[in-house]
Amino acid sequence: FNKGSGCVCFEAKADNDVTIILKPLPGTKRVQPLQHVSSIGNPGQLPNGSAHGSAPGTTAPTPRGSFEQHAPPGSNASPMSAAVEPNYTIILGSHRNSCLKVEKNGVTRAMVQGPGSRISSRTFSRFWVNYSSAGVITVGAGEPSPSSPFYQWTDPEGPIPDIQHVGLSSWDSYVSYRCIQVLPPCRCV
């Protein structure tokens, strides 16, 4: 994306969970569902009372193979908020192909049923997601135009600054993507 705004267009087919991630940094650090905050009173202490030596602000494996998150010292952030990098996640066909879902930093902000909430597993469908630096996410089908959006959401808390990267993903089943384009922001509203 250029200057924090852009539009991604693609064709997809899947049983569910066609996922678009918008974020300021490249990479794949979306592992927060695998992380948890230790129920032990002291961060860094294992259930047997020993310390695992992780530095604050890092993740560390626990004895069961999941992860603990430790907030940096002096930080007002909760351990879980430190585990999530800033991102918007848009999921077409979420909840067993029944709705469109928008998340910010791993927290559900909107969930709607209706047009665009279902994905075909047999034929490719064309979708687009437009993001403006004002924190407006518009989702549509077909080609980006004023007549093709089916959902728009504005971040009431203010936008995540410097969104520059887009990722296409899936959660628990295969998704086929093709004809992927990253375009300048469209004037679709």
mmCIF file of N, CA and C in Angstrom, residues 41-122:
data_model
loop_
_atom_site.group_PDB
_atom_site.id
_atom_site.type_symbol
_atom_site.label_atom_id
_atom_site.label_comp_id
_atom_site.label_asym_id
_atom_site.label_seq_id
_atom_site.Cartn_x
_atom_site.Cartn_y
_atom_site.Cartn_z
ATOM 1 N N GLY A 41 1.362 -16.205 39.371
ATOM 2 C CA GLY A 41 1.474 -14.814 39.782
ATOM 3 C C GLY A 41 2.673 -14.079 39.213
ATOM 4 N N ASN A 42 3.786 -14.755 38.981
ATOM 5 C CA ASN A 42 4.998 -14.088 38.524
ATOM 6 C C ASN A 42 5.297 -14.467 37.079
ATOM 7 N N PRO A 43 5.361 -13.448 36.178
ATOM 8 C CA PRO A 43 5.734 -13.780 34.811
ATOM 9 C C PRO A 43 7.108 -14.419 34.794
ATOM 10 N N GLY A 44 7.274 -15.409 33.947
ATOM 11 C CA GLY A 44 8.566 -16.052 33.828
ATOM 12 C C GLY A 44 8.760 -17.216 34.780
ATOM 13 N N GLN A 45 7.771 -17.492 35.632
ATOM 14 C CA GLN A 45 7.905 -18.591 36.572
ATOM 15 C C GLN A 45 7.099 -19.779 36.054
ATOM 16 N N LEU A 46 7.722 -20.934 36.029
ATOM 17 C CA LEU A 46 7.058 -22.145 35.575
ATOM 18 C C LEU A 46 6.229 -22.730 36.706
ATOM 19 N N PRO A 47 5.282 -23.655 36.358
ATOM 20 C CA PRO A 47 4.440 -24.232 37.402
ATOM 21 C C PRO A 47 5.224 -24.869 38.538
ATOM 22 N N ASN A 48 6.438 -25.369 38.264
ATOM 23 C CA ASN A 48 7.224 -25.973 39.333
ATOM 24 C C ASN A 48 7.983 -24.938 40.159
ATOM 25 N N GLY A 49 7.768 -23.635 39.832
ATOM 26 C CA GLY A 49 8.406 -22.565 40.582
ATOM 27 C C GLY A 49 9.714 -22.089 40.011
ATOM 28 N N SER A 50 10.274 -22.804 39.033
ATOM 29 C CA SER A 50 11.550 -22.371 38.464
ATOM 30 C C SER A 50 11.321 -21.306 37.404
ATOM 31 N N ALA A 51 12.313 -20.505 37.152
ATOM 32 C CA ALA A 51 12.225 -19.459 36.136
ATOM 33 C C ALA A 51 12.761 -20.002 34.825
ATOM 34 N N HIS A 52 12.148 -19.584 33.712
ATOM 35 C CA HIS A 52 12.652 -20.048 32.418
ATOM 36 C C HIS A 52 13.574 -19.048 31.769
ATOM 37 N N GLY A 53 13.794 -17.904 32.395
ATOM 38 C CA GLY A 53 14.817 -16.982 31.946
ATOM 39 C C GLY A 53 14.459 -16.129 30.739
ATOM 40 N N SER A 54 13.210 -16.015 30.377
ATOM 41 C CA SER A 54 12.839 -15.179 29.244
ATOM 42 C C SER A 54 12.889 -13.715 29.630
ATOM 43 N N ALA A 55 13.376 -12.930 28.712
ATOM 44 C CA ALA A 55 13.428 -11.491 28.948
ATOM 45 C C ALA A 55 12.043 -10.898 28.794
ATOM 46 N N PRO A 56 11.730 -9.820 29.538
ATOM 47 C CA PRO A 56 10.453 -9.153 29.347
ATOM 48 C C PRO A 56 10.327 -8.695 27.896
ATOM 49 N N GLY A 57 9.090 -8.738 27.385
ATOM 50 C CA GLY A 57 8.845 -8.331 26.006
ATOM 51 C C GLY A 57 9.062 -9.459 25.013
ATOM 52 N N THR A 58 9.233 -10.689 25.515
ATOM 53 C CA THR A 58 9.474 -11.827 24.638
ATOM 54 C C THR A 58 8.430 -12.902 24.891
ATOM 55 N N THR A 59 8.370 -13.868 23.980
ATOM 56 C CA THR A 59 7.547 -15.045 24.224
ATOM 57 C C THR A 59 8.468 -16.170 24.599
ATOM 58 N N ALA A 60 7.947 -17.094 25.389
ATOM 59 C CA ALA A 60 8.754 -18.226 25.806
ATOM 60 C C ALA A 60 7.893 -19.474 25.851
ATOM 61 N N PRO A 61 8.447 -20.629 25.456
ATOM 62 C CA PRO A 61 7.665 -21.859 25.524
ATOM 63 C C PRO A 61 7.379 -22.242 26.959
ATOM 64 N N THR A 62 6.211 -22.768 27.187
ATOM 65 C CA THR A 62 5.851 -23.286 28.499
ATOM 66 C C THR A 62 6.033 -24.793 28.471
ATOM 67 N N PRO A 63 5.944 -25.463 29.613
ATOM 68 C CA PRO A 63 6.136 -26.905 29.630
ATOM 69 C C PRO A 63 5.163 -27.660 28.720
ATOM 70 N N ARG A 64 3.995 -27.129 28.469
ATOM 71 C CA ARG A 64 3.011 -27.817 27.638
ATOM 72 C C ARG A 64 3.164 -27.487 26.160
ATOM 73 N N GLY A 65 4.141 -26.682 25.786
ATOM 74 C CA GLY A 65 4.386 -26.388 24.386
ATOM 75 C C GLY A 65 3.651 -25.172 23.860
ATOM 76 N N SER A 66 2.806 -24.508 24.671
ATOM 77 C CA SER A 66 2.189 -23.262 24.237
ATOM 78 C C SER A 66 3.137 -22.129 24.626
ATOM 79 N N PHE A 67 2.686 -20.895 24.545
ATOM 80 C CA PHE A 67 3.576 -19.777 24.787
ATOM 81 C C PHE A 67 3.027 -18.833 25.835
ATOM 82 N N GLU A 68 3.922 -18.212 26.591
ATOM 83 C CA GLU A 68 3.589 -17.130 27.502
ATOM 84 C C GLU A 68 4.109 -15.843 26.901
ATOM 85 N N GLN A 69 3.440 -14.738 27.152
ATOM 86 C CA GLN A 69 3.884 -13.432 26.672
ATOM 87 C C GLN A 69 4.227 -12.580 27.874
ATOM 88 N N HIS A 70 5.376 -11.938 27.831
ATOM 89 C CA HIS A 70 5.821 -11.096 28.931
ATOM 90 C C HIS A 70 5.934 -9.661 28.447
ATOM 91 N N ALA A 71 5.207 -8.756 29.077
ATOM 92 C CA ALA A 71 5.229 -7.351 28.688
ATOM 93 C C ALA A 71 6.536 -6.713 29.126
ATOM 94 N N PRO A 72 7.042 -5.736 28.347
ATOM 95 C CA PRO A 72 8.262 -5.043 28.753
ATOM 96 C C PRO A 72 8.075 -4.314 30.075
ATOM 97 N N PRO A 73 9.149 -4.162 30.867
ATOM 98 C CA PRO A 73 9.021 -3.453 32.140
ATOM 99 C C PRO A 73 8.581 -2.012 31.911
ATOM 100 N N GLY A 74 7.730 -1.510 32.811
ATOM 101 C CA GLY A 74 7.255 -0.132 32.720
ATOM 102 C C GLY A 74 6.159 0.047 31.691
ATOM 103 N N SER A 75 5.772 -1.006 30.992
ATOM 104 C CA SER A 75 4.734 -0.921 29.974
ATOM 105 C C SER A 75 3.370 -0.983 30.628
ATOM 106 N N ASN A 76 2.432 -0.176 30.130
ATOM 107 C CA ASN A 76 1.059 -0.232 30.607
ATOM 108 C C ASN A 76 0.257 -1.281 29.847
ATOM 109 N N ALA A 77 0.871 -1.909 28.853
ATOM 110 C CA ALA A 77 0.166 -2.884 28.031
ATOM 111 C C ALA A 77 -0.039 -4.170 28.806
ATOM 112 N N SER A 78 -1.202 -4.765 28.595
ATOM 113 C CA SER A 78 -1.422 -6.081 29.185
ATOM 114 C C SER A 78 -0.546 -7.071 28.434
ATOM 115 N N PRO A 79 -0.226 -8.198 29.039
ATOM 116 C CA PRO A 79 0.600 -9.177 28.335
ATOM 117 C C PRO A 79 -0.002 -9.602 27.006
ATOM 118 N N MET A 80 -1.313 -9.772 26.899
ATOM 119 C CA MET A 80 -1.902 -10.197 25.638
ATOM 120 C C MET A 80 -1.836 -9.107 24.582
ATOM 121 N N SER A 81 -2.011 -7.836 24.954
ATOM 122 C CA SER A 81 -1.932 -6.794 23.931
ATOM 123 C C SER A 81 -0.513 -6.686 23.386
ATOM 124 N N ALA A 82 0.467 -7.036 24.204
ATOM 125 C CA ALA A 82 1.843 -7.026 23.715
ATOM 126 C C ALA A 82 2.085 -8.172 22.735
ATOM 127 N N ALA A 83 1.242 -9.218 22.805
ATOM 128 C CA ALA A 83 1.424 -10.388 21.951
ATOM 129 C C ALA A 83 0.944 -10.156 20.528
ATOM 130 N N VAL A 84 0.147 -9.141 20.301
ATOM 131 C CA VAL A 84 -0.473 -8.927 19.002
ATOM 132 C C VAL A 84 0.134 -7.701 18.334
ATOM 133 N N GLU A 85 0.673 -7.900 17.139
ATOM 134 C CA GLU A 85 1.145 -6.732 16.405
ATOM 135 C C GLU A 85 -0.060 -6.029 15.797
ATOM 136 N N PRO A 86 0.019 -4.732 15.548
ATOM 137 C CA PRO A 86 -1.125 -3.999 14.992
ATOM 138 C C PRO A 86 -1.535 -4.581 13.638
ATOM 139 N N ASN A 87 -2.822 -4.883 13.501
ATOM 140 C CA ASN A 87 -3.322 -5.409 12.235
ATOM 141 C C ASN A 87 -4.837 -5.329 12.182
ATOM 142 N N TYR A 88 -5.343 -5.307 10.970
ATOM 143 C CA TYR A 88 -6.762 -5.523 10.713
ATOM 144 C C TYR A 88 -6.862 -6.867 10.008
ATOM 145 N N THR A 89 -7.840 -7.666 10.384
ATOM 146 C CA THR A 89 -8.089 -8.946 9.741
ATOM 147 C C THR A 89 -9.527 -8.960 9.255
ATOM 148 N N ILE A 90 -9.707 -9.222 7.983
ATOM 149 C CA ILE A 90 -11.032 -9.307 7.392
ATOM 150 C C ILE A 90 -11.214 -10.759 6.960
ATOM 151 N N ILE A 91 -12.271 -11.413 7.438
ATOM 152 C CA ILE A 91 -12.496 -12.822 7.134
ATOM 153 C C ILE A 91 -13.833 -12.962 6.407
ATOM 154 N N LEU A 92 -13.765 -13.359 5.138
ATOM 155 C CA LEU A 92 -14.963 -13.666 4.357
ATOM 156 C C LEU A 92 -15.299 -15.126 4.602
ATOM 157 N N GLY A 93 -16.549 -15.440 4.898
ATOM 158 C CA GLY A 93 -16.941 -16.821 5.155
ATOM 159 C C GLY A 93 -16.550 -17.303 6.539
ATOM 160 N N SER A 94 -16.467 -16.397 7.498
ATOM 161 C CA SER A 94 -16.120 -16.766 8.866
ATOM 162 C C SER A 94 -17.267 -17.565 9.504
ATOM 163 N N HIS A 95 -17.000 -18.177 10.612
ATOM 164 C CA HIS A 95 -17.990 -18.939 11.375
ATOM 165 C C HIS A 95 -18.749 -19.923 10.489
ATOM 166 N N ARG A 96 -17.980 -20.855 9.929
ATOM 167 C CA ARG A 96 -18.529 -21.911 9.066
ATOM 168 C C ARG A 96 -19.266 -21.343 7.863
ATOM 169 N N ASN A 97 -18.639 -20.337 7.275
ATOM 170 C CA ASN A 97 -19.137 -19.736 6.034
ATOM 171 C C ASN A 97 -20.479 -19.044 6.222
ATOM 172 N N SER A 98 -20.649 -18.361 7.364
ATOM 173 C CA SER A 98 -21.932 -17.709 7.635
ATOM 174 C C SER A 98 -21.851 -16.197 7.752
ATOM 175 N N CYS A 99 -20.640 -15.617 7.848
ATOM 176 C CA CYS A 99 -20.578 -14.173 8.055
ATOM 177 C C CYS A 99 -19.250 -13.568 7.590
ATOM 178 N N LEU A 100 -19.237 -12.264 7.521
ATOM 179 C CA LEU A 100 -18.038 -11.464 7.279
ATOM 180 C C LEU A 100 -17.616 -10.932 8.647
ATOM 181 N N LYS A 101 -16.331 -11.054 8.949
ATOM 182 C CA LYS A 101 -15.834 -10.639 10.263
ATOM 183 C C LYS A 101 -14.675 -9.671 10.078
ATOM 184 N N VAL A 102 -14.645 -8.611 10.891
ATOM 185 C CA VAL A 102 -13.541 -7.651 10.911
ATOM 186 C C VAL A 102 -12.951 -7.665 12.314
ATOM 187 N N GLU A 103 -11.631 -7.854 12.383
ATOM 188 C CA GLU A 103 -10.918 -7.809 13.662
ATOM 189 C C GLU A 103 -9.887 -6.698 13.621
ATOM 190 N N LYS A 104 -9.625 -6.141 14.792
ATOM 191 C CA LYS A 104 -8.506 -5.215 14.951
ATOM 192 C C LYS A 104 -7.654 -5.763 16.079
ATOM 193 N N ASN A 105 -6.400 -6.025 15.776
ATOM 194 C CA ASN A 105 -5.446 -6.544 16.758
ATOM 195 C C ASN A 105 -5.971 -7.805 17.448
ATOM 196 N N GLY A 106 -6.634 -8.664 16.683
ATOM 197 C CA GLY A 106 -7.108 -9.930 17.210
ATOM 198 C C GLY A 106 -8.430 -9.884 17.945
ATOM 199 N N VAL A 107 -9.061 -8.712 18.024
ATOM 200 C CA VAL A 107 -10.338 -8.566 18.718
ATOM 201 C C VAL A 107 -11.430 -8.300 17.689
ATOM 202 N N THR A 108 -12.519 -9.066 17.752
ATOM 203 C CA THR A 108 -13.627 -8.887 16.810
ATOM 204 C C THR A 108 -14.242 -7.511 17.000
ATOM 205 N N ARG A 109 -14.350 -6.753 15.904
ATOM 206 C CA ARG A 109 -14.952 -5.417 15.927
ATOM 207 C C ARG A 109 -16.279 -5.375 15.186
ATOM 208 N N ALA A 110 -16.471 -6.280 14.228
ATOM 209 C CA ALA A 110 -17.733 -6.326 13.483
ATOM 210 C C ALA A 110 -17.921 -7.735 12.942
ATOM 211 N N MET A 111 -19.176 -8.169 12.914
ATOM 212 C CA MET A 111 -19.517 -9.455 12.337
ATOM 213 C C MET A 111 -20.907 -9.297 11.724
ATOM 214 N N VAL A 112 -20.999 -9.521 10.403
ATOM 215 C CA VAL A 112 -22.263 -9.308 9.701
ATOM 216 C C VAL A 112 -22.566 -10.494 8.786
ATOM 217 N N GLN A 113 -23.854 -10.763 8.629
ATOM 218 C CA GLN A 113 -24.298 -11.765 7.674
ATOM 219 C C GLN A 113 -24.883 -11.043 6.479
ATOM 220 N N GLY A 114 -24.961 -11.732 5.381
ATOM 221 C CA GLY A 114 -25.537 -11.128 4.189
ATOM 222 C C GLY A 114 -24.616 -11.289 3.006
ATOM 223 N N PRO A 115 -24.750 -10.402 2.019
ATOM 224 C CA PRO A 115 -23.924 -10.519 0.810
ATOM 225 C C PRO A 115 -22.440 -10.555 1.168
ATOM 226 N N GLY A 116 -21.731 -11.449 0.524
ATOM 227 C CA GLY A 116 -20.295 -11.543 0.753
ATOM 228 C C GLY A 116 -19.906 -12.378 1.934
ATOM 229 N N SER A 117 -20.886 -12.813 2.725
ATOM 230 C CA SER A 117 -20.532 -13.595 3.907
ATOM 231 C C SER A 117 -20.321 -15.064 3.573
ATOM 232 N N ARG A 118 -20.721 -15.487 2.386
ATOM 233 C CA ARG A 118 -20.550 -16.887 1.990
ATOM 234 C C ARG A 118 -19.546 -16.998 0.849
ATOM 235 N N ILE A 119 -18.724 -18.026 0.910
ATOM 236 C CA ILE A 119 -17.690 -18.286 -0.089
ATOM 237 C C ILE A 119 -18.056 -19.571 -0.825
ATOM 238 N N SER A 120 -17.829 -19.597 -2.119
ATOM 239 C CA SER A 120 -18.076 -20.811 -2.897
ATOM 240 C C SER A 120 -16.838 -21.701 -2.872
ATOM 241 N N SER A 121 -17.043 -22.991 -2.666
ATOM 242 C CA SER A 121 -15.921 -23.934 -2.713
ATOM 243 C C SER A 121 -15.748 -24.515 -4.112
ATOM 244 N N ARG A 122 -16.682 -24.203 -5.015
ATOM 245 C CA ARG A 122 -16.636 -24.787 -6.359
ATOM 246 C C ARG A 122 -16.175 -23.835 -7.444
#
